[in-house]
Amino acid sequence: MKPILDVRNLRKTFGDGCEQCGRLTGAAAATNRCPACGTIVAVRGASFTLRHGEILGVMGESGSGKSSLVRMLYFDEAPVSGSAVFDDKGTPVEMFALNAAQQRRLRNTRFGMVYQNAHMGLNFGISAGGNIAERLLLNEQAHYEKIRERARYLLERTGIAAARMDESPHRFSGGMQQRVQIARALATDPPLLLLDEVTTGLDVSVQARILDLILELQEALGLSMVVVTHDMGVIRQLATRTLVMKNGEVVEQGLTDQILEDPQHAYTQQLVSAAL
Amino acid sequence: MIEAPARAYQYGFLDEYAKKEIRRQTLKAVAIPGYQVPYASREMPLARGFGTGGLQITLSLLGPGDTFKVIDQGADDSVNAVNLRKFIVEACPDVSLTTRAEDATIIQTRHRVPEVGMSPGQILVLQVPYPDPLVVVEPNEAKRKQMHGEGDYARLLVKLYEDLVNFGEITISHRYPTRIHGHYVIDPSPIPRHDVPRLHMADALFLFGAGREKRIYAVPPFTRAEPLAFEDVPFRVEHFFDDTGARRPCARCGSRESFLDEFLDSYGRKQFGCSDSDYCARRQESRR
């Protein structure tokens, strides 16, 4: 079967770049900043595939480029080069060849994103239900009661009492804000969900419940997900396959069990032993 | 030797280049209904915010033989309307003035459409303080332009959604976002909701001029003008019901159709009267 997402040589830099960037940055050089020209190579040629219904973990320390990777996939940032082919209900779509309106449509209807910081994913000026309504309205849904109904259902589904749907996310705890983000991401039944450090900063019991929710939703709805985290526990619980990134470079990828039990790259070995 | 100028000022105050530019941008606005066309708003002998945008359009259109009317919040006799009329008399000789909406060829208005309606061939020039309806949801102008281009108005609907959640009804009283010809959403200047349906498939041309914000846009005749709403919560105009649920009449002329202003009479009692002074006066006249 065709993968839902096929990413080839995705590259993101901040700066003009020079001929030596390739040689002087990356995991081997232990930096993502080119000493010759000062360019930050955030992601250098990442390639991976994501199959339907699969959860792919992206692991690495901060600054390794993992967030930049998902932000490019969500069109928050534009890549410098590379391609990503998304399987839109059987039609392969080259994501970075689309115009702005087509990208916006894909982002609003086919993808869901959950950010580490709820302030990035939610509009705190409007109610929790309004945040979900926004996604539906972007999707040409214009029936008030149907929108209410859907928002109520999604909030219940993610474990928030529907009675609180008209409250501002300000009044919610960190864990609840993440749940609202998940509900918002799921509003349009997207086949692909991108999760950027969803449990970071939450206490352990709330983390566990959010992870349970994600797994449950994944099984019930058959979603494909890219899960970015620096937390080995999250990777172990969620991901079937894992990518390890360091200094903008993918140093290792494979089955999660394999990576955690028998890490090949020196950095992964260090990472795994540090966590154990 | 410098010759003395034949006239102190150009006809219509603005120089011919300025008028030409404004006419060209106006034509563009008519050609792309609802699109905000940028233009070089000139300095006028009145402060920005007092109708300079409308005045520039008016001056670029008026010529000898035209009949002109000014409306200020429905009234012909307020300070702003009187001053604008005085200025037009000086700047545009051979333009006759009227208060009767149906006699005018060009009407410059602040925030009302005449109660008698507009007929074919007439032009209504509206003064606009804030041309962009998206300004309430997006502070970045570059992003707003992109949103207009892509017809991305979901966040305006979120505003309506939030109103319904918080108040049980849409609370926008004026500047109601209205979609023109199925694409661009405009801010129809601060006209009350009562007047918004008059833009839809109208006989006359509506021109909107924002002097401070330097934008011109238009609703041409026979063009769809649809206020944003939900499928199950349709747009409605102000109802002016009293406690018993009956439509209040105008305290002066008795009209039950017009847009009403609230005022206190000489005994301090709350009263409602037509906002359109010309319409009201003529109805009172005919009742005598």
PDB file of N, CA and C in Angstrom, chain B residues 121-176:
ATOM      1  N   GLY B 121     -29.426  55.226 -11.925  1.00  0.00           N
ATOM      2  CA  GLY B 121     -28.675  56.416 -12.317  1.00  0.00           C
ATOM      3  C   GLY B 121     -28.144  57.218 -11.160  1.00  0.00           C
ATOM      4  N   GLN B 122     -28.662  56.988  -9.981  1.00  0.00           N
ATOM      5  CA  GLN B 122     -28.171  57.741  -8.829  1.00  0.00           C
ATOM      6  C   GLN B 122     -26.893  57.112  -8.287  1.00  0.00           C
ATOM      7  N   ILE B 123     -26.074  57.947  -7.631  1.00  0.00           N
ATOM      8  CA  ILE B 123     -24.850  57.444  -7.000  1.00  0.00           C
ATOM      9  C   ILE B 123     -24.874  57.832  -5.529  1.00  0.00           C
ATOM     10  N   LEU B 124     -24.662  56.850  -4.672  1.00  0.00           N
ATOM     11  CA  LEU B 124     -24.557  57.121  -3.247  1.00  0.00           C
ATOM     12  C   LEU B 124     -23.097  56.984  -2.844  1.00  0.00           C
ATOM     13  N   VAL B 125     -22.517  58.078  -2.328  1.00  0.00           N
ATOM     14  CA  VAL B 125     -21.110  58.050  -1.908  1.00  0.00           C
ATOM     15  C   VAL B 125     -21.071  57.945  -0.392  1.00  0.00           C
ATOM     16  N   LEU B 126     -20.503  56.869   0.109  1.00  0.00           N
ATOM     17  CA  LEU B 126     -20.485  56.664   1.557  1.00  0.00           C
ATOM     18  C   LEU B 126     -19.114  56.994   2.138  1.00  0.00           C
ATOM     19  N   GLN B 127     -19.111  57.661   3.279  1.00  0.00           N
ATOM     20  CA  GLN B 127     -17.873  57.979   3.990  1.00  0.00           C
ATOM     21  C   GLN B 127     -17.522  56.799   4.888  1.00  0.00           C
ATOM     22  N   VAL B 128     -16.298  56.341   4.780  1.00  0.00           N
ATOM     23  CA  VAL B 128     -15.913  55.111   5.477  1.00  0.00           C
ATOM     24  C   VAL B 128     -14.756  55.367   6.441  1.00  0.00           C
ATOM     25  N   PRO B 129     -14.948  55.092   7.713  1.00  0.00           N
ATOM     26  CA  PRO B 129     -13.809  55.219   8.635  1.00  0.00           C
ATOM     27  C   PRO B 129     -12.872  54.014   8.597  1.00  0.00           C
ATOM     28  N   TYR B 130     -13.433  52.796   8.542  1.00  0.00           N
ATOM     29  CA  TYR B 130     -12.613  51.578   8.561  1.00  0.00           C
ATOM     30  C   TYR B 130     -13.022  50.693   7.396  1.00  0.00           C
ATOM     31  N   PRO B 131     -12.235  50.684   6.327  1.00  0.00           N
ATOM     32  CA  PRO B 131     -12.684  49.944   5.149  1.00  0.00           C
ATOM     33  C   PRO B 131     -12.581  48.427   5.275  1.00  0.00           C
ATOM     34  N   ASP B 132     -11.677  47.937   6.132  1.00  0.00           N
ATOM     35  CA  ASP B 132     -11.419  46.500   6.101  1.00  0.00           C
ATOM     36  C   ASP B 132     -12.176  45.754   7.201  1.00  0.00           C
ATOM     37  N   PRO B 133     -13.121  44.879   6.816  1.00  0.00           N
ATOM     38  CA  PRO B 133     -13.880  44.154   7.842  1.00  0.00           C
ATOM     39  C   PRO B 133     -13.011  43.182   8.635  1.00  0.00           C
ATOM     40  N   LEU B 134     -11.877  42.785   8.058  1.00  0.00           N
ATOM     41  CA  LEU B 134     -11.032  41.789   8.726  1.00  0.00           C
ATOM     42  C   LEU B 134     -10.177  42.387   9.832  1.00  0.00           C
ATOM     43  N   VAL B 135     -10.205  43.726   9.946  1.00  0.00           N
ATOM     44  CA  VAL B 135      -9.315  44.370  10.914  1.00  0.00           C
ATOM     45  C   VAL B 135      -9.644  43.934  12.340  1.00  0.00           C
ATOM     46  N   VAL B 136     -10.869  43.512  12.587  1.00  0.00           N
ATOM     47  CA  VAL B 136     -11.233  43.086  13.944  1.00  0.00           C
ATOM     48  C   VAL B 136     -10.659  41.713  14.286  1.00  0.00           C
ATOM     49  N   VAL B 137     -10.295  40.929  13.276  1.00  0.00           N
ATOM     50  CA  VAL B 137      -9.780  39.589  13.574  1.00  0.00           C
ATOM     51  C   VAL B 137      -8.309  39.405  13.195  1.00  0.00           C
ATOM     52  N   GLU B 138      -7.743  40.297  12.372  1.00  0.00           N
ATOM     53  CA  GLU B 138      -6.356  40.125  11.948  1.00  0.00           C
ATOM     54  C   GLU B 138      -5.653  41.479  11.897  1.00  0.00           C
ATOM     55  N   PRO B 139      -4.688  41.716  12.781  1.00  0.00           N
ATOM     56  CA  PRO B 139      -4.031  43.025  12.796  1.00  0.00           C
ATOM     57  C   PRO B 139      -3.038  43.245  11.650  1.00  0.00           C
ATOM     58  N   ASN B 140      -2.536  42.174  11.066  1.00  0.00           N
ATOM     59  CA  ASN B 140      -1.488  42.312  10.052  1.00  0.00           C
ATOM     60  C   ASN B 140      -2.097  42.551   8.671  1.00  0.00           C
ATOM     61  N   GLU B 141      -1.766  43.697   8.059  1.00  0.00           N
ATOM     62  CA  GLU B 141      -2.422  44.057   6.799  1.00  0.00           C
ATOM     63  C   GLU B 141      -2.044  43.112   5.664  1.00  0.00           C
ATOM     64  N   ALA B 142      -0.784  42.686   5.630  1.00  0.00           N
ATOM     65  CA  ALA B 142      -0.358  41.774   4.565  1.00  0.00           C
ATOM     66  C   ALA B 142      -1.168  40.485   4.635  1.00  0.00           C
ATOM     67  N   LYS B 143      -1.385  39.994   5.851  1.00  0.00           N
ATOM     68  CA  LYS B 143      -2.179  38.769   6.007  1.00  0.00           C
ATOM     69  C   LYS B 143      -3.626  39.014   5.608  1.00  0.00           C
ATOM     70  N   ARG B 144      -4.140  40.216   5.955  1.00  0.00           N
ATOM     71  CA  ARG B 144      -5.527  40.511   5.592  1.00  0.00           C
ATOM     72  C   ARG B 144      -5.712  40.493   4.087  1.00  0.00           C
ATOM     73  N   LYS B 145      -4.721  41.052   3.372  1.00  0.00           N
ATOM     74  CA  LYS B 145      -4.823  41.082   1.908  1.00  0.00           C
ATOM     75  C   LYS B 145      -4.876  39.666   1.361  1.00  0.00           C
ATOM     76  N   GLN B 146      -4.045  38.792   1.935  1.00  0.00           N
ATOM     77  CA  GLN B 146      -4.041  37.404   1.485  1.00  0.00           C
ATOM     78  C   GLN B 146      -5.396  36.743   1.793  1.00  0.00           C
ATOM     79  N   MET B 147      -5.926  37.037   2.979  1.00  0.00           N
ATOM     80  CA  MET B 147      -7.213  36.457   3.354  1.00  0.00           C
ATOM     81  C   MET B 147      -8.309  36.913   2.388  1.00  0.00           C
ATOM     82  N   HIS B 148      -8.279  38.199   2.013  1.00  0.00           N
ATOM     83  CA  HIS B 148      -9.263  38.689   1.037  1.00  0.00           C
ATOM     84  C   HIS B 148      -9.098  37.958  -0.284  1.00  0.00           C
ATOM     85  N   GLY B 149      -7.830  37.825  -0.711  1.00  0.00           N
ATOM     86  CA  GLY B 149      -7.569  37.188  -1.998  1.00  0.00           C
ATOM     87  C   GLY B 149      -8.077  35.766  -2.046  1.00  0.00           C
ATOM     88  N   GLU B 150      -7.925  35.051  -0.919  1.00  0.00           N
ATOM     89  CA  GLU B 150      -8.340  33.650  -0.888  1.00  0.00           C
ATOM     90  C   GLU B 150      -9.795  33.490  -0.441  1.00  0.00           C
ATOM     91  N   GLY B 151     -10.470  34.603  -0.178  1.00  0.00           N
ATOM     92  CA  GLY B 151     -11.861  34.516   0.272  1.00  0.00           C
ATOM     93  C   GLY B 151     -11.967  33.827   1.619  1.00  0.00           C
ATOM     94  N   ASP B 152     -10.963  34.054   2.470  1.00  0.00           N
ATOM     95  CA  ASP B 152     -10.883  33.358   3.752  1.00  0.00           C
ATOM     96  C   ASP B 152     -11.524  34.213   4.843  1.00  0.00           C
ATOM     97  N   TYR B 153     -12.818  34.021   5.059  1.00  0.00           N
ATOM     98  CA  TYR B 153     -13.527  34.857   6.023  1.00  0.00           C
ATOM     99  C   TYR B 153     -14.050  34.071   7.220  1.00  0.00           C
ATOM    100  N   ALA B 154     -13.454  32.862   7.438  1.00  0.00           N
ATOM    101  CA  ALA B 154     -13.942  32.003   8.524  1.00  0.00           C
ATOM    102  C   ALA B 154     -13.864  32.708   9.876  1.00  0.00           C
ATOM    103  N   ARG B 155     -12.821  33.531  10.046  1.00  0.00           N
ATOM    104  CA  ARG B 155     -12.657  34.142  11.366  1.00  0.00           C
ATOM    105  C   ARG B 155     -13.706  35.211  11.642  1.00  0.00           C
ATOM    106  N   LEU B 156     -14.283  35.784  10.599  1.00  0.00           N
ATOM    107  CA  LEU B 156     -15.410  36.692  10.830  1.00  0.00           C
ATOM    108  C   LEU B 156     -16.611  35.900  11.318  1.00  0.00           C
ATOM    109  N   LEU B 157     -16.790  34.704  10.737  1.00  0.00           N
ATOM    110  CA  LEU B 157     -17.903  33.857  11.175  1.00  0.00           C
ATOM    111  C   LEU B 157     -17.682  33.370  12.605  1.00  0.00           C
ATOM    112  N   VAL B 158     -16.406  33.169  12.991  1.00  0.00           N
ATOM    113  CA  VAL B 158     -16.129  32.789  14.375  1.00  0.00           C
ATOM    114  C   VAL B 158     -16.602  33.911  15.309  1.00  0.00           C
ATOM    115  N   LYS B 159     -16.406  35.147  14.852  1.00  0.00           N
ATOM    116  CA  LYS B 159     -16.870  36.295  15.645  1.00  0.00           C
ATOM    117  C   LYS B 159     -18.396  36.217  15.815  1.00  0.00           C
ATOM    118  N   LEU B 160     -19.106  35.904  14.736  1.00  0.00           N
ATOM    119  CA  LEU B 160     -20.560  35.769  14.830  1.00  0.00           C
ATOM    120  C   LEU B 160     -20.927  34.606  15.756  1.00  0.00           C
ATOM    121  N   TYR B 161     -20.169  33.510  15.627  1.00  0.00           N
ATOM    122  CA  TYR B 161     -20.415  32.336  16.484  1.00  0.00           C
ATOM    123  C   TYR B 161     -20.284  32.727  17.954  1.00  0.00           C
ATOM    124  N   GLU B 162     -19.209  33.449  18.263  1.00  0.00           N
ATOM    125  CA  GLU B 162     -18.972  33.839  19.654  1.00  0.00           C
ATOM    126  C   GLU B 162     -20.086  34.758  20.165  1.00  0.00           C
ATOM    127  N   ASP B 163     -20.579  35.630  19.299  1.00  0.00           N
ATOM    128  CA  ASP B 163     -21.702  36.492  19.663  1.00  0.00           C
ATOM    129  C   ASP B 163     -22.916  35.662  20.034  1.00  0.00           C
ATOM    130  N   LEU B 164     -23.211  34.666  19.213  1.00  0.00           N
ATOM    131  CA  LEU B 164     -24.371  33.817  19.466  1.00  0.00           C
ATOM    132  C   LEU B 164     -24.193  33.055  20.778  1.00  0.00           C
ATOM    133  N   VAL B 165     -22.955  32.595  21.037  1.00  0.00           N
ATOM    134  CA  VAL B 165     -22.683  31.856  22.273  1.00  0.00           C
ATOM    135  C   VAL B 165     -22.884  32.768  23.483  1.00  0.00           C
ATOM    136  N   ASN B 166     -22.343  33.976  23.398  1.00  0.00           N
ATOM    137  CA  ASN B 166     -22.327  34.853  24.568  1.00  0.00           C
ATOM    138  C   ASN B 166     -23.624  35.619  24.773  1.00  0.00           C
ATOM    139  N   PHE B 167     -24.289  35.988  23.680  1.00  0.00           N
ATOM    140  CA  PHE B 167     -25.452  36.872  23.819  1.00  0.00           C
ATOM    141  C   PHE B 167     -26.732  36.299  23.208  1.00  0.00           C
ATOM    142  N   GLY B 168     -26.616  35.157  22.559  1.00  0.00           N
ATOM    143  CA  GLY B 168     -27.811  34.566  21.963  1.00  0.00           C
ATOM    144  C   GLY B 168     -28.224  35.217  20.663  1.00  0.00           C
ATOM    145  N   GLU B 169     -27.517  36.268  20.249  1.00  0.00           N
ATOM    146  CA  GLU B 169     -27.789  36.846  18.943  1.00  0.00           C
ATOM    147  C   GLU B 169     -26.543  37.593  18.450  1.00  0.00           C
ATOM    148  N   ILE B 170     -26.544  37.926  17.184  1.00  0.00           N
ATOM    149  CA  ILE B 170     -25.400  38.626  16.618  1.00  0.00           C
ATOM    150  C   ILE B 170     -25.495  40.096  17.015  1.00  0.00           C
ATOM    151  N   THR B 171     -24.437  40.596  17.660  1.00  0.00           N
ATOM    152  CA  THR B 171     -24.540  41.921  18.276  1.00  0.00           C
ATOM    153  C   THR B 171     -23.981  43.042  17.405  1.00  0.00           C
ATOM    154  N   ILE B 172     -23.570  42.748  16.187  1.00  0.00           N
ATOM    155  CA  ILE B 172     -23.024  43.810  15.339  1.00  0.00           C
ATOM    156  C   ILE B 172     -24.170  44.737  14.939  1.00  0.00           C
ATOM    157  N   SER B 173     -24.092  46.012  15.346  1.00  0.00           N
ATOM    158  CA  SER B 173     -25.199  46.922  15.067  1.00  0.00           C
ATOM    159  C   SER B 173     -24.982  47.668  13.761  1.00  0.00           C
ATOM    160  N   HIS B 174     -23.740  47.957  13.439  1.00  0.00           N
ATOM    161  CA  HIS B 174     -23.424  48.644  12.204  1.00  0.00           C
ATOM    162  C   HIS B 174     -22.114  48.072  11.676  1.00  0.00           C
ATOM    163  N   ARG B 175     -21.709  48.445  10.480  1.00  0.00           N
ATOM    164  CA  ARG B 175     -20.536  47.856   9.827  1.00  0.00           C
ATOM    165  C   ARG B 175     -20.687  46.342   9.735  1.00  0.00           C
ATOM    166  N   TYR B 176     -21.861  45.884   9.343  1.00  0.00           N
ATOM    167  CA  TYR B 176     -22.104  44.438   9.302  1.00  0.00           C
ATOM    168  C   TYR B 176     -21.391  43.838   8.091  1.00  0.00           C
TER     169      TYR B 176
END
